[in-house]
Structure formats: structure tokens, C-alpha cells
């Protein structure tokens, strides 16, 4: 995924309403009316959200008579998943290094005797 497209997709998904719309469309196409139902925002606001998702390439909108339906573009979601998956090896390596460091520190801490002060026999 090229950087401009990635920026558009991430910017579109930065809004919680748009993320919920994408989640809903992941279950199948829906009318604009159905998509706007769960939100306490105006129809023009929903239309703007849908426009942002469409420009980012995440959804398509079609007119069927008086109905407008929206559909998720799974290939764009797959591209995003691929980009995120590409980050995983680096993060796995970082977490493995952190785990090794913590294990070393635990080993050192458990090997170091702790002093709790003199015993009763020593103080007599």
C-alpha cells in the first residue's frame, strides 16, 4: 500500500463513527439509512463520513432507484492488514528482547541474597 493511500485509510479510520460504519459493512452491504440509524448525527454528517470512507477507497456507494447502498471494499482492508502484518516481525523482535532482559533481571534478583536484618540469635 503506497503512503498516500495508507495515510487516507488511516485518517478515515481515525474517527469512531467511520470505524463503526466499516465494522457494520464488514457484515454485508447496507443502505445509508440503515448505516445512519445507530448514530445521533444528521444525515449530512453521515454523508460526509461516507464520502471520506469512499475517497479512502474503503467503501463503494451505489444508487438503486431512491436507495443508496454502501459496500465494503475488502481488498483495501486486506492491504491495510498486510501493512500492519509487516510491522509484526519488528514488534515481535522487540518484545522478545524485552522478555529476555526481564528474565535476566529476574535471575539476577533471585540469585542475590536479601538481608532482612539480624536474626534473634545474632542480636543476643
PDB file of C-alpha atoms in Angstrom, residues 1 57 60 72-81:
ATOM      1  CA  UNK A   1       0.000   0.000   0.000  1.00  0.00           C
ATOM      2  CA  UNK A  57     -11.187   3.506  -1.033  1.00  0.00           C
ATOM      3  CA  UNK A  60     -18.297   1.978  -2.583  1.00  0.00           C
ATOM      4  CA  UNK A  72     -17.055  -2.510   1.971  1.00  0.00           C
ATOM      5  CA  UNK A  73     -14.085  -2.900  -0.360  1.00  0.00           C
ATOM      6  CA  UNK A  74     -12.351  -5.895   1.232  1.00  0.00           C
ATOM      7  CA  UNK A  75      -9.238  -5.516  -0.922  1.00  0.00           C
ATOM      8  CA  UNK A  76      -8.454  -2.181   0.751  1.00  0.00           C
ATOM      9  CA  UNK A  77      -8.911  -3.742   4.188  1.00  0.00           C
ATOM     10  CA  UNK A  78      -6.608  -6.584   3.101  1.00  0.00           C
ATOM     11  CA  UNK A  79      -3.969  -4.051   2.021  1.00  0.00           C
ATOM     12  CA  UNK A  80      -4.163  -2.396   5.440  1.00  0.00           C
ATOM     13  CA  UNK A  81      -3.934  -5.778   7.162  1.00  0.00           C
TER      14      UNK A  81
END
